Amino acid sequence: MSISIRRLDTAQADFDQQLEALLAWESVSDGKVNEIVNEVIARVRAEGDTALVEYTNRFDRTSASSMQDLELGQARLQQALNGLPADQRAALEKAAERVRAYHERQKGESWQYTEADGTMLGQQITPMDRVGIYVPGGKAAYPSSVLMNALPAHVAGVKEIIMVVPTPEGVLNELVLAAAALAGVDRVFTLGGAQAVAALAYGTQTVPRVDKIVGPGNIFVATAKRAVFGTVGIDMIAGPSEILVLCDGLTDPDWVAMDLFSQAEHDEDAQSILLCPDADYIDQVEASINKLLPTMERREIIEISLQNRAALIKVADMEQGTALSNRIAPEHLELSVADPEAMLPQIHHAGAIFMGRYTAEALGDYCAGPNHVLPTSGTARFSSPLGVYDFQKRSSLIMFSADGASEMGKVASVLARGESLTAHARSAEYRIKD
């Protein structure tokens, strides 16, 4: 039985309305969820470790008696790494090597310059002291998320990296622990949900307070991150995963169908979109989807995702396709064309750009090197991938010479008095030479 996927054409009179309906998404909007999260945060702030143990036993169905039962030492992480099958360890190490190498190129450097009168101005870049990394657990166990979140922090020079990962029924994922060992994670707590976010944001008797929380999670985690923002920094409020394939109609349709599946299999809310000027080719991709879908292990999830949130969109030409892609601002953009580099200057909004027919988005998820933590839900218009810069702070440096302070004091005095801020003016005036 074939599935029905939304077909759109930019020539349709109501295309704009249909597109807006397709893209509409609000990741944190449930009043009941907010109520639960606020209660959890309040209890963790008030009761600390006691609340963490109780919530973990209740939600993850564990039997911890104290926080000592919910922390894993470095020996346990190394045990997981040493116990991996050879092929898994080799793949994890290669991925870590490539992710680290890419992010090493993102390191910012402090700078300064001196003006003619001896005044020095500049910028100092320093790493954060401590960051928290949330890693999904249970069925959604992602060692790749450990690498993508921890390695940039490590490269940035963060002094302490704290990882939290839920372990429903007490089940530990060895790949996740091994990735933590490779990525330089300092402490690991088997905590999840809003309670883990609250512990990282406010600290408890055992869990240290962090400066920033990064990493994906469910709606309770996302809601908690939004609630604690301001007390700590966060990376983003991530929506469902997305892929947009902009194709000239010459790529093997099976390849494109499977690329669309690669995001649809994440969850039922994931979004897969194809833009192409060739209606016959769109028919071929749809046929490939129906041919390949029965072979997929996560068929039910993919099917719901494609039926509810996917679209096969005919554009007038590749130029219109590029403009539409910029409007959508996808998390993952595949340029499945002969000469992607020629198109690149026209691409303004995308989390990551996968260039050419051979560049499957899945490679970016694991081992290409660039970060797979990307802006979703159109936020690529103003946001960037997670990187080393997210774990560094910039401080402005200002050191006036006596001559510089005298000359700029005159300027500051005029401006300050214009704003009726007399103390500002007099503070600057004290340093003006007679």
Short mmCIF file of C-alpha atoms in Angstrom, two decimals:
data_model
loop_
_atom_site.label_atom_id
_atom_site.label_comp_id
_atom_site.label_asym_id
_atom_site.label_seq_id
_atom_site.Cartn_x
_atom_site.Cartn_y
_atom_site.Cartn_z
CA MET A 1 0.00 0.00 0.00
CA SER A 2 1.45 3.35 -1.02
CA ILE A 3 1.50 6.33 1.31
CA SER A 4 0.25 9.78 0.47
CA ILE A 5 2.82 12.58 0.70
CA ARG A 6 1.89 16.23 0.38
CA ARG A 7 2.57 17.54 -3.16
CA LEU A 8 2.92 21.29 -3.62
CA ASP A 9 3.67 23.54 -6.58
CA THR A 10 4.93 27.11 -6.22
CA ALA A 11 2.57 28.04 -9.06
CA GLN A 12 -0.48 27.26 -6.89
CA ALA A 13 -2.43 30.37 -5.86
CA ASP A 14 -2.45 29.33 -2.20
CA PHE A 15 1.14 28.06 -2.08
CA ASP A 16 2.26 30.58 0.54
CA GLN A 17 -0.52 29.59 2.92
CA GLN A 18 0.19 25.90 2.38
CA LEU A 19 3.88 26.43 3.02
CA GLU A 20 3.24 28.33 6.26
CA ALA A 21 0.99 25.53 7.48
CA LEU A 22 3.65 22.96 6.57
CA LEU A 23 6.41 24.77 8.46
CA ALA A 24 4.39 25.76 11.54
CA TRP A 25 5.95 24.35 14.69
CA GLU A 26 6.14 25.39 18.33
CA SER A 27 8.44 23.17 20.34
CA VAL A 28 7.46 24.30 23.83
CA SER A 29 3.82 25.25 24.07
CA ASP A 30 2.01 22.83 26.37
CA GLY A 31 0.72 24.52 29.54
CA LYS A 32 0.66 21.23 31.44
CA VAL A 33 4.29 20.53 30.54
CA ASN A 34 5.30 23.98 31.78
CA GLU A 35 3.47 23.37 35.06
CA ILE A 36 5.23 20.04 35.63
CA VAL A 37 8.65 21.46 34.73
CA ASN A 38 8.25 24.46 37.02
CA GLU A 39 7.34 22.16 39.91
CA VAL A 40 10.36 19.93 39.24
CA ILE A 41 12.74 22.90 39.08
CA ALA A 42 11.36 24.36 42.32
CA ARG A 43 11.79 21.06 44.17
CA VAL A 44 15.33 20.51 42.92
CA ARG A 45 16.27 24.05 43.99
CA ALA A 46 14.73 23.53 47.42
CA GLU A 47 15.67 19.91 48.15
CA GLY A 48 18.75 19.27 46.01
CA ASP A 49 20.00 15.69 45.91
CA THR A 50 16.94 14.33 47.71
CA ALA A 51 14.65 15.53 44.93
CA LEU A 52 17.02 14.22 42.24
CA VAL A 53 17.06 10.72 43.71
CA GLU A 54 13.28 10.67 44.11
CA TYR A 55 12.55 11.94 40.58
CA THR A 56 15.09 9.56 39.02
CA ASN A 57 13.60 6.55 40.79
CA ARG A 58 10.10 7.62 39.78
CA PHE A 59 10.65 8.60 36.14
CA ASP A 60 13.47 6.22 35.19
CA ARG A 61 12.22 3.33 37.32
CA THR A 62 15.51 2.90 39.18
CA SER A 63 16.22 2.12 42.83
CA ALA A 64 18.97 4.57 43.79
CA SER A 65 19.36 5.22 47.51
CA SER A 66 21.67 8.23 47.17
CA MET A 67 23.46 10.38 44.60
CA GLN A 68 26.43 8.05 44.93
CA ASP A 69 24.36 5.52 42.97
CA LEU A 70 23.78 8.10 40.20
CA GLU A 71 27.38 9.05 39.38
CA LEU A 72 29.74 7.11 37.14
CA GLY A 73 33.47 7.42 37.68
CA GLN A 74 36.22 7.70 35.08
CA ALA A 75 37.07 4.01 35.52
CA ARG A 76 33.54 3.06 34.40
CA LEU A 77 33.84 5.27 31.30
CA GLN A 78 37.20 3.75 30.41
CA GLN A 79 35.77 0.27 30.99
CA ALA A 80 33.06 1.01 28.44
CA LEU A 81 35.62 2.21 25.90
CA ASN A 82 37.90 -0.79 26.43
CA GLY A 83 34.96 -3.18 26.16
CA LEU A 84 33.71 -2.03 22.77
CA PRO A 85 33.96 -4.34 19.76
CA ALA A 86 36.96 -3.37 17.66
CA ASP A 87 34.90 -1.98 14.76
CA GLN A 88 32.78 0.22 17.05
CA ARG A 89 35.80 1.58 18.88
CA ALA A 90 37.60 2.32 15.61
CA ALA A 91 34.55 4.12 14.19
CA LEU A 92 34.05 6.14 17.38
CA GLU A 93 37.74 7.11 17.48
CA LYS A 94 37.75 8.14 13.82
CA ALA A 95 34.62 10.25 14.31
CA ALA A 96 36.12 11.89 17.43
CA GLU A 97 39.36 12.61 15.58
CA ARG A 98 37.52 14.33 12.71
CA VAL A 99 35.18 16.31 14.97
CA ARG A 100 38.11 17.51 17.06
CA ALA A 101 40.19 18.47 14.00
CA TYR A 102 37.35 20.51 12.51
CA HIS A 103 36.62 22.35 15.75
CA GLU A 104 40.29 23.14 16.36
CA ARG A 105 39.96 25.51 13.39
CA GLN A 106 37.19 27.44 15.16
CA LYS A 107 39.29 28.56 18.12
CA GLY A 108 39.20 32.32 18.47
CA GLU A 109 42.28 34.29 19.48
CA SER A 110 42.50 37.34 21.71
CA TRP A 111 43.68 40.53 20.00
CA GLN A 112 44.62 44.11 20.80
CA TYR A 113 46.03 47.21 19.18
CA THR A 114 47.64 50.43 20.42
CA GLU A 115 46.68 53.90 19.23
CA ALA A 116 49.12 56.74 18.59
CA ASP A 117 48.67 58.23 22.08
CA GLY A 118 49.39 54.92 23.79
CA THR A 119 45.78 53.85 24.37
CA MET A 120 45.30 50.07 24.06
CA LEU A 121 42.03 48.49 22.90
CA GLY A 122 41.33 44.82 22.32
CA GLN A 123 39.35 41.69 22.98
CA GLN A 124 40.20 38.84 25.32
CA ILE A 125 38.75 35.40 24.66
CA THR A 126 38.39 33.03 27.60
CA PRO A 127 36.71 29.64 27.99
CA MET A 128 33.80 29.02 30.32
CA ASP A 129 34.67 27.40 33.64
CA ARG A 130 32.11 24.59 33.64
CA VAL A 131 29.46 23.38 31.17
CA GLY A 132 26.73 20.76 31.31
CA ILE A 133 25.93 18.39 28.47
CA TYR A 134 22.55 16.69 28.24
CA VAL A 135 22.62 13.41 26.33
CA PRO A 136 19.39 11.51 25.57
CA GLY A 137 19.19 8.02 27.03
CA GLY A 138 17.03 4.95 26.83
CA LYS A 139 15.91 4.02 23.32
CA ALA A 140 17.30 7.29 21.95
CA ALA A 141 20.95 6.66 22.84
CA TYR A 142 23.25 8.88 20.79
CA PRO A 143 27.02 8.56 21.32
CA SER A 144 27.42 11.00 18.42
CA SER A 145 25.71 13.66 20.56
CA VAL A 146 28.37 13.19 23.23
CA LEU A 147 31.14 13.87 20.72
CA MET A 148 29.38 16.83 19.11
CA ASN A 149 28.64 18.55 22.42
CA ALA A 150 31.71 17.69 24.50
CA LEU A 151 34.54 17.99 21.99
CA PRO A 152 33.93 21.68 21.09
CA ALA A 153 33.84 22.47 24.82
CA HIS A 154 37.07 20.55 25.32
CA VAL A 155 38.75 22.31 22.40
CA ALA A 156 37.55 25.67 23.76
CA GLY A 157 39.41 24.97 27.01
CA VAL A 158 36.43 24.53 29.34
CA LYS A 159 37.83 23.49 32.71
CA GLU A 160 35.11 20.98 33.65
CA ILE A 161 32.55 19.17 31.51
CA ILE A 162 29.59 17.59 33.32
CA MET A 163 27.42 15.09 31.44
CA VAL A 164 23.93 13.98 32.41
CA VAL A 165 22.26 11.00 30.73
CA PRO A 166 19.06 9.23 31.80
CA THR A 167 19.21 5.46 32.21
CA PRO A 168 15.64 4.09 32.19
CA GLU A 169 15.42 0.83 34.13
CA GLY A 170 19.05 1.44 35.05
CA VAL A 171 20.25 0.40 31.59
CA LEU A 172 23.57 1.99 30.58
CA ASN A 173 24.54 2.48 26.94
CA GLU A 174 28.16 1.44 26.56
CA LEU A 175 28.72 3.48 23.38
CA VAL A 176 27.56 6.65 25.12
CA LEU A 177 29.91 6.04 28.05
CA ALA A 178 32.78 5.22 25.69
CA ALA A 179 32.16 8.45 23.78
CA ALA A 180 32.31 10.36 27.06
CA ALA A 181 35.72 8.82 27.77
CA LEU A 182 37.00 9.81 24.32
CA ALA A 183 35.56 13.33 24.47
CA GLY A 184 37.15 14.29 27.79
CA VAL A 185 33.99 14.43 29.93
CA ASP A 186 34.96 14.96 33.59
CA ARG A 187 31.88 13.77 35.50
CA VAL A 188 28.82 11.75 34.48
CA PHE A 189 25.50 11.61 36.33
CA THR A 190 22.74 9.20 35.33
CA LEU A 191 20.06 11.87 35.49
CA GLY A 192 17.51 12.99 32.92
CA GLY A 193 14.51 15.18 32.30
CA ALA A 194 13.79 18.58 33.80
CA GLN A 195 15.39 17.49 37.08
CA ALA A 196 18.78 17.07 35.38
CA VAL A 197 18.53 20.51 33.77
CA ALA A 198 17.56 22.08 37.10
CA ALA A 199 20.50 20.39 38.86
CA LEU A 200 22.96 21.72 36.28
CA ALA A 201 21.47 25.21 36.36
CA TYR A 202 21.26 25.67 40.14
CA GLY A 203 23.55 23.02 41.55
CA THR A 204 22.87 20.55 44.35
CA GLN A 205 24.97 19.08 47.14
CA THR A 206 26.55 16.74 44.57
CA VAL A 207 25.94 18.15 41.09
CA PRO A 208 27.96 21.32 40.48
CA ARG A 209 26.33 24.38 38.99
CA VAL A 210 27.39 25.03 35.39
CA ASP A 211 27.66 28.15 33.24
CA LYS A 212 25.92 26.73 30.16
CA ILE A 213 23.76 23.73 29.26
CA VAL A 214 23.85 22.20 25.78
CA GLY A 215 22.41 19.11 24.17
CA PRO A 216 19.10 17.75 22.85
CA GLY A 217 16.23 16.27 24.83
CA ASN A 218 12.48 15.73 24.87
CA ILE A 219 9.84 18.40 25.43
CA PHE A 220 10.41 18.38 29.22
CA VAL A 221 14.13 18.98 28.71
CA ALA A 222 13.51 21.73 26.14
CA THR A 223 10.96 23.42 28.42
CA ALA A 224 13.35 23.24 31.37
CA LYS A 225 16.19 24.73 29.32
CA ARG A 226 13.97 27.63 28.35
CA ALA A 227 12.97 28.11 32.00
CA VAL A 228 16.55 28.27 33.32
CA PHE A 229 17.90 30.45 30.52
CA GLY A 230 19.29 33.61 32.08
CA THR A 231 20.48 31.74 35.14
CA VAL A 232 22.69 29.78 32.76
CA GLY A 233 23.34 29.97 29.06
CA ILE A 234 21.81 27.41 26.71
CA ASP A 235 22.60 26.38 23.16
CA MET A 236 19.11 26.53 21.66
CA ILE A 237 15.53 25.30 21.96
CA ALA A 238 15.62 22.64 19.29
CA GLY A 239 12.59 21.55 17.32
CA PRO A 240 12.25 18.33 15.32
CA SER A 241 14.99 17.36 12.88
CA GLU A 242 14.68 18.62 9.30
CA ILE A 243 16.15 17.94 5.88
CA LEU A 244 15.60 19.87 2.67
CA VAL A 245 16.91 18.36 -0.57
CA LEU A 246 17.30 20.81 -3.46
CA CYS A 247 17.74 18.58 -6.50
CA ASP A 248 18.14 19.21 -10.23
CA GLY A 249 16.39 15.94 -11.07
CA LEU A 250 19.51 13.98 -12.03
CA THR A 251 20.35 12.20 -8.77
CA ASP A 252 19.34 8.56 -8.34
CA PRO A 253 15.80 8.87 -6.87
CA ASP A 254 16.52 6.00 -4.44
CA TRP A 255 19.34 8.08 -2.96
CA VAL A 256 17.07 11.08 -2.42
CA ALA A 257 14.28 8.94 -0.97
CA MET A 258 16.67 7.40 1.55
CA ASP A 259 18.07 10.83 2.42
CA LEU A 260 14.52 11.97 3.21
CA PHE A 261 14.07 8.83 5.33
CA SER A 262 17.27 9.60 7.25
CA GLN A 263 15.57 12.47 9.06
CA ALA A 264 12.03 11.09 9.03
CA GLU A 265 13.20 8.09 11.09
CA HIS A 266 14.21 10.33 14.02
CA ASP A 267 10.61 10.83 15.16
CA GLU A 268 7.10 11.42 13.92
CA ASP A 269 7.52 15.21 13.96
CA ALA A 270 10.68 15.27 11.81
CA GLN A 271 10.34 17.11 8.51
CA SER A 272 11.62 16.04 5.08
CA ILE A 273 11.21 18.30 2.03
CA LEU A 274 12.23 17.91 -1.61
CA LEU A 275 12.47 20.90 -3.96
CA CYS A 276 12.85 20.14 -7.67
CA PRO A 277 11.82 21.80 -10.98
CA ASP A 278 11.15 18.41 -12.66
CA ALA A 279 7.66 17.01 -11.99
CA ASP A 280 8.55 13.63 -13.54
CA TYR A 281 11.53 13.31 -11.22
CA ILE A 282 9.34 14.08 -8.20
CA ASP A 283 7.12 11.19 -9.33
CA GLN A 284 10.22 8.96 -9.43
CA VAL A 285 11.23 9.95 -5.90
CA GLU A 286 7.70 9.26 -4.65
CA ALA A 287 7.85 5.83 -6.31
CA SER A 288 11.21 5.17 -4.63
CA ILE A 289 9.75 6.17 -1.27
CA ASN A 290 6.96 3.63 -1.62
CA LYS A 291 9.38 0.97 -2.89
CA LEU A 292 11.92 1.42 -0.10
CA LEU A 293 9.64 2.14 2.86
CA PRO A 294 8.70 -1.53 3.50
CA THR A 295 12.41 -2.32 3.93
CA MET A 296 12.94 0.14 6.80
CA GLU A 297 13.20 -1.00 10.42
CA ARG A 298 11.61 2.25 11.62
CA ARG A 299 8.93 2.16 8.95
CA GLU A 300 6.05 3.24 11.18
CA ILE A 301 7.86 6.36 12.40
CA ILE A 302 9.00 7.28 8.88
CA GLU A 303 5.50 6.81 7.48
CA ILE A 304 3.86 9.08 10.06
CA SER A 305 6.57 11.71 9.61
CA LEU A 306 6.23 11.71 5.82
CA GLN A 307 2.44 11.79 5.86
CA ASN A 308 2.17 14.57 8.46
CA ARG A 309 5.13 16.85 7.82
CA ALA A 310 6.87 16.02 4.53
CA ALA A 311 6.38 17.71 1.16
CA LEU A 312 7.48 17.19 -2.43
CA ILE A 313 7.53 20.67 -3.94
CA LYS A 314 7.80 21.55 -7.63
CA VAL A 315 9.60 24.83 -8.21
CA ALA A 316 9.76 26.80 -11.46
CA ASP A 317 13.55 26.51 -11.69
CA MET A 318 16.62 26.06 -9.51
CA GLU A 319 16.83 29.80 -8.86
CA GLN A 320 13.36 29.74 -7.34
CA GLY A 321 14.33 26.61 -5.45
CA THR A 322 17.29 28.43 -3.91
CA ALA A 323 15.09 31.36 -2.88
CA LEU A 324 12.54 28.99 -1.33
CA SER A 325 15.28 27.14 0.52
CA ASN A 326 16.45 30.44 2.03
CA ARG A 327 12.89 31.18 3.08
CA ILE A 328 12.57 27.81 4.82
CA ALA A 329 16.08 28.09 6.37
CA PRO A 330 16.45 24.33 6.96
CA GLU A 331 18.52 22.58 9.56
CA HIS A 332 20.10 20.31 6.92
CA LEU A 333 20.27 21.38 3.26
CA GLU A 334 21.41 18.97 0.56
CA LEU A 335 22.43 20.54 -2.74
CA SER A 336 21.98 17.44 -4.87
CA VAL A 337 23.27 19.01 -8.07
CA ALA A 338 26.21 18.78 -10.48
CA ASP A 339 27.95 22.01 -9.38
CA PRO A 340 27.01 22.85 -5.77
CA GLU A 341 29.87 25.33 -5.37
CA ALA A 342 28.34 27.55 -8.06
CA MET A 343 25.10 27.66 -6.03
CA LEU A 344 26.75 28.32 -2.68
CA PRO A 345 26.83 32.15 -2.90
CA GLN A 346 23.05 32.15 -3.23
CA ILE A 347 22.52 30.05 -0.09
CA HIS A 348 22.07 32.41 2.86
CA HIS A 349 20.18 30.42 5.50
CA ALA A 350 20.91 26.80 6.44
CA GLY A 351 22.34 25.06 9.49
CA ALA A 352 24.61 22.81 7.44
CA ILE A 353 25.00 22.60 3.67
CA PHE A 354 25.75 19.19 2.14
CA MET A 355 27.23 19.79 -1.28
CA GLY A 356 26.93 17.38 -4.20
CA ARG A 357 25.20 14.11 -4.91
CA TYR A 358 27.67 12.00 -2.90
CA THR A 359 27.33 14.02 0.31
CA ALA A 360 24.64 12.28 2.31
CA GLU A 361 23.40 14.22 5.34
CA ALA A 362 23.99 11.11 7.45
CA LEU A 363 27.76 11.60 7.14
CA GLY A 364 27.36 14.95 8.87
CA ASP A 365 25.49 13.32 11.73
CA TYR A 366 28.43 11.12 12.61
CA CYS A 367 31.84 11.62 11.11
CA ALA A 368 32.23 14.46 8.60
CA GLY A 369 33.60 16.75 11.31
CA PRO A 370 31.29 19.79 11.49
CA ASN A 371 28.83 19.85 14.36
CA HIS A 372 25.46 18.14 14.03
CA VAL A 373 23.83 20.38 16.66
CA LEU A 374 22.09 22.77 14.28
CA PRO A 375 19.37 25.45 14.33
CA THR A 376 15.88 24.15 13.50
CA SER A 377 12.43 25.59 12.76
CA GLY A 378 13.73 28.40 10.57
CA THR A 379 16.14 29.72 13.21
CA ALA A 380 19.06 29.27 10.79
CA ARG A 381 18.06 32.79 9.70
CA PHE A 382 19.81 34.09 12.81
CA SER A 383 21.52 31.12 14.49
CA SER A 384 24.57 28.97 13.82
CA PRO A 385 25.74 25.41 14.48
CA LEU A 386 27.11 24.61 17.92
CA GLY A 387 30.83 25.33 17.97
CA VAL A 388 33.89 26.22 19.99
CA TYR A 389 32.69 29.84 20.06
CA ASP A 390 29.66 28.74 22.11
CA PHE A 391 31.98 27.79 24.97
CA GLN A 392 34.11 30.92 24.85
CA LYS A 393 33.42 34.43 26.13
CA ARG A 394 34.70 37.70 24.76
CA SER A 395 35.72 40.55 27.05
CA SER A 396 36.51 44.01 25.72
CA LEU A 397 39.90 45.45 26.74
CA ILE A 398 40.27 49.21 27.29
CA MET A 399 43.41 50.85 28.70
CA PHE A 400 43.76 54.62 28.17
CA SER A 401 47.02 56.44 28.39
CA ALA A 402 46.98 59.74 30.25
CA ASP A 403 46.88 61.64 26.95
CA GLY A 404 44.14 59.41 25.58
CA ALA A 405 42.03 59.72 28.72
CA SER A 406 42.33 63.52 28.53
CA GLU A 407 41.22 63.77 24.91
CA MET A 408 38.44 61.18 25.09
CA GLY A 409 37.34 62.62 28.44
CA LYS A 410 36.33 65.79 26.61
CA VAL A 411 34.22 63.76 24.17
CA ALA A 412 32.63 61.68 26.94
CA SER A 413 31.86 64.82 28.96
CA VAL A 414 29.89 66.42 26.15
CA LEU A 415 27.91 63.24 25.45
CA ALA A 416 27.26 62.49 29.13
CA ARG A 417 25.99 66.00 29.86
CA GLY A 418 23.79 65.70 26.80
CA GLU A 419 22.20 62.68 28.48
CA SER A 420 22.00 64.53 31.84
CA LEU A 421 24.31 61.98 33.45
CA THR A 422 26.47 64.35 35.49
CA ALA A 423 28.45 61.72 37.39
CA HIS A 424 29.48 60.15 34.11
CA ALA A 425 30.64 63.54 32.87
CA ARG A 426 32.57 64.47 36.01
CA SER A 427 34.20 61.03 36.18
CA ALA A 428 35.62 61.63 32.70
CA GLU A 429 36.41 65.29 33.41
CA TYR A 430 38.61 64.45 36.42
CA ARG A 431 41.05 62.88 33.95
CA ILE A 432 41.22 65.84 31.55
CA LYS A 433 44.59 67.53 31.68
CA ASP A 434 44.63 71.27 32.47
#
